[in-house]
């Protein structure tokens, strides 16, 4: 998700979902029935948490890598940053936490970031 005021991306993972997982676990331990839809979500909680962390790490990595760009090189790097942003776009428009191709999306963004960082490092070495 895009931050409503700043030009930055955020992971759209509601922390209340973590409360739901804990409450469902507690309900199950004390013998109360947990609705099927909640059980279904709880069965995937590890996947949700891991993917949210991976995407959060990617966004932090993007900020770190873009912070390495000297002002003088920024205009030259804009097209390459655009490629990273294009790789992130499906996460803003198409994908959700149940998408089957979420791992491919994460891997694609990670690869674009790797290429961008290599390019920035090479350009910084020349300077």
PDB file of C-alpha atoms in Angstrom:
ATOM      1  CA  UNK A   1       0.000   0.000   0.000  1.00  0.00           C
ATOM      2  CA  UNK A   2       1.074   3.557  -0.559  1.00  0.00           C
ATOM      3  CA  UNK A   3       1.371   5.834   2.471  1.00  0.00           C
ATOM      4  CA  UNK A   4      -1.429   8.417   2.209  1.00  0.00           C
ATOM      5  CA  UNK A   5       0.797  11.414   2.984  1.00  0.00           C
ATOM      6  CA  UNK A   6       4.388  10.428   2.193  1.00  0.00           C
ATOM      7  CA  UNK A   7       5.642   9.025  -1.085  1.00  0.00           C
ATOM      8  CA  UNK A   8       6.562   5.656   0.353  1.00  0.00           C
ATOM      9  CA  UNK A   9       5.307   2.101   0.260  1.00  0.00           C
ATOM     10  CA  UNK A  10       4.035   0.190   3.268  1.00  0.00           C
ATOM     11  CA  UNK A  11       3.229  -3.471   3.841  1.00  0.00           C
ATOM     12  CA  UNK A  12      -0.538  -3.789   4.023  1.00  0.00           C
ATOM     13  CA  UNK A  13      -0.681  -6.383   6.794  1.00  0.00           C
ATOM     14  CA  UNK A  14      -3.193  -5.579   9.507  1.00  0.00           C
ATOM     15  CA  UNK A  15      -1.750  -6.278  12.974  1.00  0.00           C
ATOM     16  CA  UNK A  16      -5.263  -7.209  14.090  1.00  0.00           C
ATOM     17  CA  UNK A  17      -4.790 -10.366  12.061  1.00  0.00           C
ATOM     18  CA  UNK A  18      -2.130 -11.418  14.565  1.00  0.00           C
ATOM     19  CA  UNK A  19      -4.690 -10.894  17.342  1.00  0.00           C
ATOM     20  CA  UNK A  20      -7.122 -13.096  15.436  1.00  0.00           C
ATOM     21  CA  UNK A  21      -4.523 -15.873  15.275  1.00  0.00           C
ATOM     22  CA  UNK A  22      -3.863 -15.657  19.029  1.00  0.00           C
ATOM     23  CA  UNK A  23      -7.555 -15.562  19.900  1.00  0.00           C
ATOM     24  CA  UNK A  24      -8.333 -18.522  17.655  1.00  0.00           C
ATOM     25  CA  UNK A  25      -5.500 -20.471  19.261  1.00  0.00           C
ATOM     26  CA  UNK A  26      -6.809 -19.647  22.733  1.00  0.00           C
ATOM     27  CA  UNK A  27     -10.355 -20.593  21.729  1.00  0.00           C
ATOM     28  CA  UNK A  28      -9.133 -23.931  20.419  1.00  0.00           C
ATOM     29  CA  UNK A  29      -7.143 -24.651  23.592  1.00  0.00           C
ATOM     30  CA  UNK A  30     -10.130 -24.042  25.849  1.00  0.00           C
ATOM     31  CA  UNK A  31     -12.397 -26.174  23.685  1.00  0.00           C
ATOM     32  CA  UNK A  32     -14.434 -23.515  21.885  1.00  0.00           C
ATOM     33  CA  UNK A  33     -15.283 -23.981  18.249  1.00  0.00           C
ATOM     34  CA  UNK A  34     -13.259 -21.859  15.834  1.00  0.00           C
ATOM     35  CA  UNK A  35     -15.135 -20.914  12.637  1.00  0.00           C
ATOM     36  CA  UNK A  36     -13.924 -22.658   9.477  1.00  0.00           C
ATOM     37  CA  UNK A  37     -12.910 -19.386   7.777  1.00  0.00           C
ATOM     38  CA  UNK A  38     -10.761 -18.443  10.765  1.00  0.00           C
ATOM     39  CA  UNK A  39      -9.203 -21.927  10.894  1.00  0.00           C
ATOM     40  CA  UNK A  40      -8.361 -21.598   7.207  1.00  0.00           C
ATOM     41  CA  UNK A  41      -6.554 -18.302   7.845  1.00  0.00           C
ATOM     42  CA  UNK A  42      -4.795 -19.720  10.891  1.00  0.00           C
ATOM     43  CA  UNK A  43      -3.485 -22.635   8.833  1.00  0.00           C
ATOM     44  CA  UNK A  44      -1.643 -20.096   6.661  1.00  0.00           C
ATOM     45  CA  UNK A  45      -0.478 -17.750   9.405  1.00  0.00           C
ATOM     46  CA  UNK A  46       3.191 -18.724   9.077  1.00  0.00           C
ATOM     47  CA  UNK A  47       3.067 -18.017   5.362  1.00  0.00           C
ATOM     48  CA  UNK A  48       1.373 -14.654   5.960  1.00  0.00           C
ATOM     49  CA  UNK A  49       3.949 -13.613   8.548  1.00  0.00           C
ATOM     50  CA  UNK A  50       6.942 -14.774   6.481  1.00  0.00           C
ATOM     51  CA  UNK A  51       5.725 -13.047   3.323  1.00  0.00           C
ATOM     52  CA  UNK A  52       4.906  -9.824   5.176  1.00  0.00           C
ATOM     53  CA  UNK A  53       8.422  -9.835   6.658  1.00  0.00           C
ATOM     54  CA  UNK A  54       9.989 -10.568   3.267  1.00  0.00           C
ATOM     55  CA  UNK A  55       8.117  -7.700   1.614  1.00  0.00           C
ATOM     56  CA  UNK A  56       8.929  -5.359   4.515  1.00  0.00           C
ATOM     57  CA  UNK A  57      12.609  -6.317   4.090  1.00  0.00           C
ATOM     58  CA  UNK A  58      12.422  -5.597   0.344  1.00  0.00           C
ATOM     59  CA  UNK A  59      11.002  -2.131   0.952  1.00  0.00           C
ATOM     60  CA  UNK A  60      13.688  -1.400   3.538  1.00  0.00           C
ATOM     61  CA  UNK A  61      16.315  -2.689   1.118  1.00  0.00           C
ATOM     62  CA  UNK A  62      14.974  -0.408  -1.623  1.00  0.00           C
ATOM     63  CA  UNK A  63      15.274   2.581   0.708  1.00  0.00           C
ATOM     64  CA  UNK A  64      18.813   1.557   1.705  1.00  0.00           C
ATOM     65  CA  UNK A  65      19.926   1.063  -1.897  1.00  0.00           C
ATOM     66  CA  UNK A  66      18.362   4.309  -3.141  1.00  0.00           C
ATOM     67  CA  UNK A  67      20.073   6.103  -0.252  1.00  0.00           C
ATOM     68  CA  UNK A  68      23.425   5.133  -1.791  1.00  0.00           C
ATOM     69  CA  UNK A  69      22.753   7.185  -4.925  1.00  0.00           C
ATOM     70  CA  UNK A  70      24.686  10.470  -4.997  1.00  0.00           C
ATOM     71  CA  UNK A  71      22.587  13.453  -6.078  1.00  0.00           C
ATOM     72  CA  UNK A  72      24.685  13.861  -9.216  1.00  0.00           C
ATOM     73  CA  UNK A  73      23.845  10.317 -10.364  1.00  0.00           C
ATOM     74  CA  UNK A  74      20.173  10.345  -9.472  1.00  0.00           C
ATOM     75  CA  UNK A  75      18.934  11.435 -12.934  1.00  0.00           C
ATOM     76  CA  UNK A  76      20.906   8.576 -14.506  1.00  0.00           C
ATOM     77  CA  UNK A  77      19.495   6.060 -12.018  1.00  0.00           C
ATOM     78  CA  UNK A  78      15.844   7.078 -12.375  1.00  0.00           C
ATOM     79  CA  UNK A  79      15.120   4.601 -15.221  1.00  0.00           C
ATOM     80  CA  UNK A  80      16.629   1.791 -13.147  1.00  0.00           C
ATOM     81  CA  UNK A  81      14.648   2.800 -10.075  1.00  0.00           C
ATOM     82  CA  UNK A  82      11.631   2.767 -12.386  1.00  0.00           C
ATOM     83  CA  UNK A  83      12.330  -0.883 -13.174  1.00  0.00           C
ATOM     84  CA  UNK A  84      12.234  -1.674  -9.459  1.00  0.00           C
ATOM     85  CA  UNK A  85       9.001   0.301  -9.110  1.00  0.00           C
ATOM     86  CA  UNK A  86       7.525  -1.583 -12.077  1.00  0.00           C
ATOM     87  CA  UNK A  87       8.452  -4.864 -10.390  1.00  0.00           C
ATOM     88  CA  UNK A  88       6.676  -3.649  -7.222  1.00  0.00           C
ATOM     89  CA  UNK A  89       3.535  -2.585  -9.078  1.00  0.00           C
ATOM     90  CA  UNK A  90       1.758  -5.985  -9.042  1.00  0.00           C
ATOM     91  CA  UNK A  91       1.994  -5.891  -5.254  1.00  0.00           C
ATOM     92  CA  UNK A  92       0.050  -2.633  -5.276  1.00  0.00           C
ATOM     93  CA  UNK A  93      -2.566  -3.534  -7.847  1.00  0.00           C
ATOM     94  CA  UNK A  94      -3.021  -7.257  -8.321  1.00  0.00           C
ATOM     95  CA  UNK A  95      -1.619  -9.443  -5.569  1.00  0.00           C
ATOM     96  CA  UNK A  96      -2.997 -10.272  -2.161  1.00  0.00           C
ATOM     97  CA  UNK A  97      -1.825 -12.467   0.722  1.00  0.00           C
ATOM     98  CA  UNK A  98      -3.470 -15.547  -0.825  1.00  0.00           C
ATOM     99  CA  UNK A  99      -1.967 -15.094  -4.314  1.00  0.00           C
ATOM    100  CA  UNK A 100      -0.211 -18.180  -5.623  1.00  0.00           C
ATOM    101  CA  UNK A 101       2.539 -16.187  -7.329  1.00  0.00           C
ATOM    102  CA  UNK A 102       3.559 -14.123  -4.296  1.00  0.00           C
ATOM    103  CA  UNK A 103       6.944 -15.884  -4.065  1.00  0.00           C
ATOM    104  CA  UNK A 104       7.654 -15.103  -7.729  1.00  0.00           C
ATOM    105  CA  UNK A 105       6.757 -11.465  -7.127  1.00  0.00           C
ATOM    106  CA  UNK A 106       9.105 -11.225  -4.132  1.00  0.00           C
ATOM    107  CA  UNK A 107      11.920 -12.940  -6.035  1.00  0.00           C
ATOM    108  CA  UNK A 108      11.422 -10.619  -9.025  1.00  0.00           C
ATOM    109  CA  UNK A 109      11.646  -7.489  -6.879  1.00  0.00           C
ATOM    110  CA  UNK A 110      14.697  -8.862  -5.053  1.00  0.00           C
ATOM    111  CA  UNK A 111      16.433  -9.499  -8.385  1.00  0.00           C
ATOM    112  CA  UNK A 112      15.666  -5.974  -9.640  1.00  0.00           C
ATOM    113  CA  UNK A 113      17.045  -4.541  -6.394  1.00  0.00           C
ATOM    114  CA  UNK A 114      20.194  -6.622  -6.742  1.00  0.00           C
ATOM    115  CA  UNK A 115      20.770  -5.311 -10.276  1.00  0.00           C
ATOM    116  CA  UNK A 116      20.115  -1.734  -9.156  1.00  0.00           C
ATOM    117  CA  UNK A 117      22.566  -2.018  -6.274  1.00  0.00           C
ATOM    118  CA  UNK A 118      25.274  -3.474  -8.519  1.00  0.00           C
ATOM    119  CA  UNK A 119      24.802  -0.603 -10.954  1.00  0.00           C
ATOM    120  CA  UNK A 120      24.934   2.003  -8.176  1.00  0.00           C
ATOM    121  CA  UNK A 121      28.051   0.408  -6.682  1.00  0.00           C
ATOM    122  CA  UNK A 122      29.791   0.392 -10.065  1.00  0.00           C
ATOM    123  CA  UNK A 123      28.852   4.033 -10.688  1.00  0.00           C
ATOM    124  CA  UNK A 124      30.036   5.019  -7.196  1.00  0.00           C
ATOM    125  CA  UNK A 125      33.343   3.208  -7.793  1.00  0.00           C
ATOM    126  CA  UNK A 126      33.924   5.289 -10.929  1.00  0.00           C
ATOM    127  CA  UNK A 127      33.272   8.514  -9.022  1.00  0.00           C
TER     128      UNK A 127
END
